[in-house]
Amino acid sequence: MCGRFALTISSADLRDFFSGLDLDDFPARYNIAPTQPILVVIAGEGRDQGSNLADRRAVLVRWGLTPGWVKDPRDFPLLINARSETAIGKASFRAAMRHRRVLIPASGFYEWHRPSKESGERPQAYWIRPRRGGVVAFAGLMETWSSADGSEVDTGAILTTSANSGISAIHDRMPVVIKPEDFSRWLDCKRQEPREVAELMRPVQDDFFEAVPVSDKVNKVANMGPDLQEPVVIEKPLKAPEKQRPDDGQLSFF
């Protein structure tokens, strides 16, 4: 599950990461939450002949996907995540998987380890970032919802998969990470059907991320500074659970 993430890389570095992305400058964001605008990368409409830059552009969407067939979003759950194992066939995500796959850049994400009530322990927040630094691209989906009056809202969700052994002690789900060499395949909805990119939706290698215990400041959307990622000392190191807890992978609130 992914219900908070951050994007703090510079605009210039992000353009380089996506091989010449068409992108305006943006501020660092340390606590991106559901319903807020998020930056997503989509396939472009074609570059000039002879250009050696990737054909991609960035747009803002609301985090929380609303399928086009929904009549009233107020009566529909906020889909911030989509389970990669079922997204191809699930009504809420089927069209987006086929026609509107996107990449969601992130410097990392936050996750909570929630002990059983019987343990008496408090939940612990973690800042989970690439071990080598930099930025990653989460697999995402995008939908444009149109109201009866003709207004439109672009919305999006992050695809999740089962956690690898490096994250499973904290949570049993994690975002799908698309590697740079697979960006074009993932974004190419015209020639790559969902079943042809299904193998990209797998857990990233076990040592890709590192988990840093942080304070519970990230729980509050109003907290938006870099101090959210400062490490804290915890008493008990985590161990991978013997049995993962169930999770529908679609709705996450803190």
mmCIF file of C-alpha atoms in Angstrom:
data_model
loop_
_atom_site.group_PDB
_atom_site.id
_atom_site.type_symbol
_atom_site.label_atom_id
_atom_site.label_comp_id
_atom_site.label_asym_id
_atom_site.label_seq_id
_atom_site.Cartn_x
_atom_site.Cartn_y
_atom_site.Cartn_z
ATOM 1 C CA MET A 1 0.000 0.000 0.000
ATOM 2 C CA CYS A 2 1.188 3.510 -0.623
ATOM 3 C CA GLY A 3 -0.668 6.391 0.988
ATOM 4 C CA ARG A 4 2.041 9.044 1.315
ATOM 5 C CA PHE A 5 5.080 9.780 -0.795
ATOM 6 C CA ALA A 6 7.546 12.566 -1.573
ATOM 7 C CA LEU A 7 9.095 14.174 -4.632
ATOM 8 C CA THR A 8 12.038 16.381 -3.737
ATOM 9 C CA ILE A 9 14.386 16.009 -6.716
ATOM 10 C CA SER A 10 15.142 19.101 -8.792
ATOM 11 C CA SER A 11 13.202 19.747 -11.978
ATOM 12 C CA ALA A 12 16.421 19.556 -14.003
ATOM 13 C CA ASP A 13 17.348 16.142 -12.589
ATOM 14 C CA LEU A 14 13.846 14.857 -13.203
ATOM 15 C CA ARG A 15 14.011 15.987 -16.846
ATOM 16 C CA ASP A 16 17.259 14.029 -17.196
ATOM 17 C CA PHE A 17 15.809 10.959 -15.474
ATOM 18 C CA PHE A 18 13.001 10.822 -18.015
ATOM 19 C CA SER A 19 15.293 11.604 -20.971
ATOM 20 C CA GLY A 20 14.231 15.114 -21.844
ATOM 21 C CA LEU A 21 10.825 15.302 -20.208
ATOM 22 C CA ASP A 22 8.703 18.327 -21.118
ATOM 23 C CA LEU A 23 8.345 19.753 -17.623
ATOM 24 C CA ASP A 24 7.990 23.088 -15.840
ATOM 25 C CA ASP A 25 9.835 23.807 -12.582
ATOM 26 C CA PHE A 26 8.117 22.639 -9.387
ATOM 27 C CA PRO A 27 8.742 22.887 -5.617
ATOM 28 C CA ALA A 28 9.988 20.050 -3.428
ATOM 29 C CA ARG A 29 7.122 18.177 -1.750
ATOM 30 C CA TYR A 30 7.800 16.085 1.354
ATOM 31 C CA ASN A 31 4.305 14.868 2.242
ATOM 32 C CA ILE A 32 2.116 14.168 -0.785
ATOM 33 C CA ALA A 33 -1.292 12.913 0.339
ATOM 34 C CA PRO A 34 -4.468 11.526 -1.271
ATOM 35 C CA THR A 35 -6.695 14.046 -3.136
ATOM 36 C CA GLN A 36 -3.701 16.345 -3.696
ATOM 37 C CA PRO A 37 -2.286 17.028 -7.185
ATOM 38 C CA ILE A 38 0.487 14.645 -8.188
ATOM 39 C CA LEU A 39 2.891 14.792 -11.106
ATOM 40 C CA VAL A 40 2.535 11.975 -13.636
ATOM 41 C CA VAL A 41 4.440 11.259 -16.833
ATOM 42 C CA ILE A 42 2.525 10.238 -19.953
ATOM 43 C CA ALA A 43 3.438 9.384 -23.530
ATOM 44 C CA GLY A 44 3.685 12.498 -25.691
ATOM 45 C CA GLU A 45 2.117 13.269 -29.022
ATOM 46 C CA GLY A 46 5.244 12.906 -31.116
ATOM 47 C CA ARG A 47 8.479 14.893 -31.371
ATOM 48 C CA ASP A 48 10.043 16.467 -34.414
ATOM 49 C CA GLN A 49 11.673 14.016 -36.789
ATOM 50 C CA GLY A 50 15.307 13.384 -35.874
ATOM 51 C CA SER A 51 14.926 14.238 -32.171
ATOM 52 C CA ASN A 52 16.861 11.914 -29.863
ATOM 53 C CA LEU A 53 14.750 12.786 -26.819
ATOM 54 C CA ALA A 54 12.076 10.508 -25.393
ATOM 55 C CA ASP A 55 8.515 11.503 -26.294
ATOM 56 C CA ARG A 56 7.058 12.146 -22.844
ATOM 57 C CA ARG A 57 5.356 14.966 -20.997
ATOM 58 C CA ALA A 58 4.264 15.696 -17.442
ATOM 59 C CA VAL A 59 0.757 16.548 -16.249
ATOM 60 C CA LEU A 60 -0.903 17.040 -12.873
ATOM 61 C CA VAL A 61 -3.723 14.765 -11.744
ATOM 62 C CA ARG A 62 -5.666 14.358 -8.516
ATOM 63 C CA TRP A 63 -4.402 11.428 -6.466
ATOM 64 C CA GLY A 64 -7.431 9.164 -6.229
ATOM 65 C CA LEU A 65 -8.669 7.531 -9.418
ATOM 66 C CA THR A 66 -12.278 7.962 -10.513
ATOM 67 C CA PRO A 67 -13.377 5.738 -13.436
ATOM 68 C CA GLY A 68 -15.164 7.501 -16.261
ATOM 69 C CA TRP A 69 -18.378 5.533 -15.678
ATOM 70 C CA VAL A 70 -18.844 6.854 -12.128
ATOM 71 C CA LYS A 71 -21.869 9.157 -11.902
ATOM 72 C CA ASP A 72 -21.052 10.888 -8.603
ATOM 73 C CA PRO A 73 -17.512 10.689 -7.127
ATOM 74 C CA ARG A 74 -18.950 11.462 -3.700
ATOM 75 C CA ASP A 75 -20.569 8.028 -3.739
ATOM 76 C CA PHE A 76 -17.421 6.228 -4.899
ATOM 77 C CA PRO A 77 -14.388 5.160 -2.818
ATOM 78 C CA LEU A 78 -11.091 6.997 -3.218
ATOM 79 C CA LEU A 79 -8.875 4.621 -5.229
ATOM 80 C CA ILE A 80 -5.366 5.786 -4.470
ATOM 81 C CA ASN A 81 -3.857 2.338 -5.103
ATOM 82 C CA ALA A 82 -4.646 -0.485 -7.521
ATOM 83 C CA ARG A 83 -3.564 -4.075 -7.002
ATOM 84 C CA SER A 84 -1.382 -5.033 -9.959
ATOM 85 C CA GLU A 85 -2.476 -8.667 -9.708
ATOM 86 C CA THR A 86 -6.095 -7.821 -10.536
ATOM 87 C CA ALA A 87 -5.971 -4.412 -12.279
ATOM 88 C CA ILE A 88 -6.130 -5.864 -15.801
ATOM 89 C CA GLY A 89 -9.549 -7.403 -15.193
ATOM 90 C CA LYS A 90 -11.048 -5.163 -12.529
ATOM 91 C CA ALA A 91 -13.796 -2.840 -13.770
ATOM 92 C CA SER A 92 -12.368 0.227 -12.003
ATOM 93 C CA PHE A 93 -8.959 -0.101 -13.665
ATOM 94 C CA ARG A 94 -9.479 -2.138 -16.850
ATOM 95 C CA ALA A 95 -9.756 0.817 -19.249
ATOM 96 C CA ALA A 96 -6.845 2.712 -17.691
ATOM 97 C CA MET A 97 -4.629 -0.386 -17.855
ATOM 98 C CA ARG A 98 -5.270 -0.604 -21.567
ATOM 99 C CA HIS A 99 -5.286 3.057 -22.566
ATOM 100 C CA ARG A 100 -3.831 5.313 -19.838
ATOM 101 C CA ARG A 101 -0.772 3.851 -18.125
ATOM 102 C CA VAL A 102 1.484 6.482 -16.566
ATOM 103 C CA LEU A 103 4.663 6.843 -14.533
ATOM 104 C CA ILE A 104 4.630 8.593 -11.159
ATOM 105 C CA PRO A 105 8.020 10.009 -10.110
ATOM 106 C CA ALA A 106 8.889 9.810 -6.411
ATOM 107 C CA SER A 107 11.897 10.303 -4.178
ATOM 108 C CA GLY A 108 10.452 7.612 -1.923
ATOM 109 C CA PHE A 109 7.326 6.740 0.040
ATOM 110 C CA TYR A 110 6.150 6.450 3.624
ATOM 111 C CA GLU A 111 4.762 3.318 5.195
ATOM 112 C CA TRP A 112 3.563 2.317 8.653
ATOM 113 C CA HIS A 113 4.341 -0.800 10.601
ATOM 114 C CA ARG A 114 1.227 -1.482 12.654
ATOM 115 C CA PRO A 115 1.765 -4.022 15.456
ATOM 116 C CA SER A 116 -1.144 -6.070 16.744
ATOM 117 C CA LYS A 117 -3.281 -4.447 19.426
ATOM 118 C CA GLU A 118 -2.279 -7.218 21.809
ATOM 119 C CA SER A 119 1.375 -6.189 21.603
ATOM 120 C CA GLY A 120 0.667 -2.766 23.070
ATOM 121 C CA GLU A 121 3.230 -1.248 20.691
ATOM 122 C CA ARG A 122 2.602 1.962 18.781
ATOM 123 C CA PRO A 123 2.603 2.155 14.971
ATOM 124 C CA GLN A 124 5.954 3.191 13.527
ATOM 125 C CA ALA A 125 6.346 5.314 10.403
ATOM 126 C CA TYR A 126 9.128 4.644 7.889
ATOM 127 C CA TRP A 127 10.571 6.739 5.085
ATOM 128 C CA ILE A 128 11.382 4.247 2.340
ATOM 129 C CA ARG A 129 13.822 5.554 -0.245
ATOM 130 C CA PRO A 130 16.101 4.162 -2.967
ATOM 131 C CA ARG A 131 19.249 2.880 -1.305
ATOM 132 C CA ARG A 132 21.398 4.678 -3.866
ATOM 133 C CA GLY A 133 19.374 7.886 -3.722
ATOM 134 C CA GLY A 134 17.790 9.645 -6.633
ATOM 135 C CA VAL A 135 14.274 9.163 -7.912
ATOM 136 C CA VAL A 136 12.098 6.227 -8.946
ATOM 137 C CA ALA A 137 9.074 5.861 -11.208
ATOM 138 C CA PHE A 138 6.025 4.117 -9.784
ATOM 139 C CA ALA A 139 3.652 2.406 -12.193
ATOM 140 C CA GLY A 140 0.413 4.365 -12.312
ATOM 141 C CA LEU A 141 -2.964 4.631 -13.989
ATOM 142 C CA MET A 142 -4.845 7.721 -15.117
ATOM 143 C CA GLU A 143 -8.519 8.435 -15.795
ATOM 144 C CA THR A 144 -10.367 11.590 -16.774
ATOM 145 C CA TRP A 145 -13.750 11.929 -15.088
ATOM 146 C CA SER A 146 -16.357 14.153 -16.740
ATOM 147 C CA SER A 147 -19.268 15.699 -14.854
ATOM 148 C CA ALA A 148 -22.741 16.347 -16.229
ATOM 149 C CA ASP A 149 -21.877 20.011 -16.783
ATOM 150 C CA GLY A 150 -18.916 19.107 -18.972
ATOM 151 C CA SER A 151 -16.120 19.850 -16.498
ATOM 152 C CA GLU A 152 -13.296 17.315 -16.346
ATOM 153 C CA VAL A 153 -10.943 16.105 -13.604
ATOM 154 C CA ASP A 154 -7.797 14.079 -14.325
ATOM 155 C CA THR A 155 -7.254 11.449 -11.630
ATOM 156 C CA GLY A 156 -4.649 8.794 -10.922
ATOM 157 C CA ALA A 157 -3.664 5.797 -8.808
ATOM 158 C CA ILE A 158 -0.441 3.972 -7.921
ATOM 159 C CA LEU A 159 -0.151 0.281 -8.756
ATOM 160 C CA THR A 160 1.030 -1.922 -5.911
ATOM 161 C CA THR A 161 2.468 -5.413 -5.672
ATOM 162 C CA SER A 162 3.465 -7.828 -2.920
ATOM 163 C CA ALA A 163 6.304 -6.511 -0.787
ATOM 164 C CA ASN A 164 9.796 -7.875 -1.263
ATOM 165 C CA SER A 165 11.756 -9.254 1.677
ATOM 166 C CA GLY A 166 13.263 -5.845 2.388
ATOM 167 C CA ILE A 167 9.850 -4.254 2.993
ATOM 168 C CA SER A 168 7.630 -7.140 4.140
ATOM 169 C CA ALA A 169 8.505 -6.646 7.813
ATOM 170 C CA ILE A 170 6.853 -3.224 7.571
ATOM 171 C CA HIS A 171 3.946 -3.914 5.216
ATOM 172 C CA ASP A 172 2.849 -6.652 2.823
ATOM 173 C CA ARG A 173 2.370 -4.296 -0.158
ATOM 174 C CA MET A 174 4.630 -1.836 -1.964
ATOM 175 C CA PRO A 175 4.457 0.336 -5.107
ATOM 176 C CA VAL A 176 5.377 -1.196 -8.452
ATOM 177 C CA VAL A 177 8.661 0.327 -9.637
ATOM 178 C CA ILE A 178 9.212 0.637 -13.392
ATOM 179 C CA LYS A 179 12.877 0.715 -14.396
ATOM 180 C CA PRO A 180 14.123 3.321 -16.919
ATOM 181 C CA GLU A 181 14.757 0.702 -19.591
ATOM 182 C CA ASP A 182 11.067 -0.237 -19.407
ATOM 183 C CA PHE A 183 9.566 3.295 -19.460
ATOM 184 C CA SER A 184 8.727 3.231 -23.160
ATOM 185 C CA ARG A 185 7.056 -0.171 -23.002
ATOM 186 C CA TRP A 186 4.945 0.787 -20.023
ATOM 187 C CA LEU A 187 3.779 4.068 -21.545
ATOM 188 C CA ASP A 188 3.143 2.644 -25.019
ATOM 189 C CA CYS A 189 -0.566 1.845 -24.702
ATOM 190 C CA LYS A 190 -1.028 1.762 -28.477
ATOM 191 C CA ARG A 191 1.290 -1.194 -29.117
ATOM 192 C CA GLN A 192 1.700 -2.816 -25.691
ATOM 193 C CA GLU A 193 -1.443 -4.467 -24.350
ATOM 194 C CA PRO A 194 -1.794 -4.953 -20.574
ATOM 195 C CA ARG A 195 -0.899 -8.639 -20.764
ATOM 196 C CA GLU A 196 2.316 -7.714 -22.586
ATOM 197 C CA VAL A 197 3.539 -5.497 -19.749
ATOM 198 C CA ALA A 198 2.230 -7.648 -16.903
ATOM 199 C CA GLU A 199 5.708 -8.961 -16.074
ATOM 200 C CA LEU A 200 6.830 -5.399 -15.276
ATOM 201 C CA MET A 201 4.451 -5.304 -12.304
ATOM 202 C CA ARG A 202 6.602 -7.316 -9.935
ATOM 203 C CA PRO A 203 8.424 -6.456 -6.705
ATOM 204 C CA VAL A 204 11.688 -4.605 -7.175
ATOM 205 C CA GLN A 205 14.850 -6.392 -5.985
ATOM 206 C CA ASP A 206 15.132 -6.875 -2.219
ATOM 207 C CA ASP A 207 17.972 -4.403 -1.652
ATOM 208 C CA PHE A 208 16.619 -1.599 -3.852
ATOM 209 C CA PHE A 209 15.009 0.372 -1.000
ATOM 210 C CA GLU A 210 16.134 1.219 2.495
ATOM 211 C CA ALA A 211 13.641 1.919 5.296
ATOM 212 C CA VAL A 212 14.411 4.756 7.693
ATOM 213 C CA PRO A 213 12.297 5.008 10.887
ATOM 214 C CA VAL A 214 10.849 8.514 11.218
ATOM 215 C CA SER A 215 8.493 10.377 13.546
ATOM 216 C CA ASP A 216 4.712 10.395 13.246
ATOM 217 C CA LYS A 217 4.754 13.988 11.922
ATOM 218 C CA VAL A 218 3.951 12.619 8.467
ATOM 219 C CA ASN A 219 0.501 11.607 9.734
ATOM 220 C CA LYS A 220 -0.595 15.243 9.486
ATOM 221 C CA VAL A 221 -0.984 16.630 5.982
ATOM 222 C CA ALA A 222 -0.157 20.117 7.309
ATOM 223 C CA ASN A 223 3.420 18.975 8.041
ATOM 224 C CA MET A 224 5.337 19.469 4.806
ATOM 225 C CA GLY A 225 9.004 20.088 5.661
ATOM 226 C CA PRO A 226 12.189 18.046 5.205
ATOM 227 C CA ASP A 227 12.187 17.265 8.936
ATOM 228 C CA LEU A 228 9.619 14.548 8.157
ATOM 229 C CA GLN A 229 12.467 12.414 6.844
ATOM 230 C CA GLU A 230 14.827 12.815 9.812
ATOM 231 C CA PRO A 231 15.648 9.398 11.352
ATOM 232 C CA VAL A 232 14.493 8.440 14.833
ATOM 233 C CA VAL A 233 15.758 5.686 17.111
ATOM 234 C CA ILE A 234 13.468 2.686 17.651
ATOM 235 C CA GLU A 235 13.801 0.027 20.329
ATOM 236 C CA LYS A 236 13.003 -3.123 18.356
ATOM 237 C CA PRO A 237 14.350 -3.973 14.902
ATOM 238 C CA LEU A 238 11.721 -5.442 12.609
ATOM 239 C CA LYS A 239 11.604 -9.046 11.453
ATOM 240 C CA ALA A 240 9.813 -10.326 8.382
ATOM 241 C CA PRO A 241 6.365 -11.697 9.355
ATOM 242 C CA GLU A 242 5.634 -15.391 8.983
ATOM 243 C CA LYS A 243 2.211 -14.641 7.525
ATOM 244 C CA GLN A 244 1.177 -11.533 5.645
ATOM 245 C CA ARG A 245 -2.024 -9.753 6.581
ATOM 246 C CA PRO A 246 -4.790 -9.315 3.978
ATOM 247 C CA ASP A 247 -5.126 -6.015 2.168
ATOM 248 C CA ASP A 248 -7.445 -4.914 -0.641
ATOM 249 C CA GLY A 249 -4.810 -2.566 -2.029
ATOM 250 C CA GLN A 250 -7.199 0.208 -2.940
ATOM 251 C CA LEU A 251 -7.982 2.512 -0.052
ATOM 252 C CA SER A 252 -5.522 3.952 2.437
ATOM 253 C CA PHE A 253 -6.044 6.521 5.145
ATOM 254 C CA PHE A 254 -3.897 7.243 8.176
#
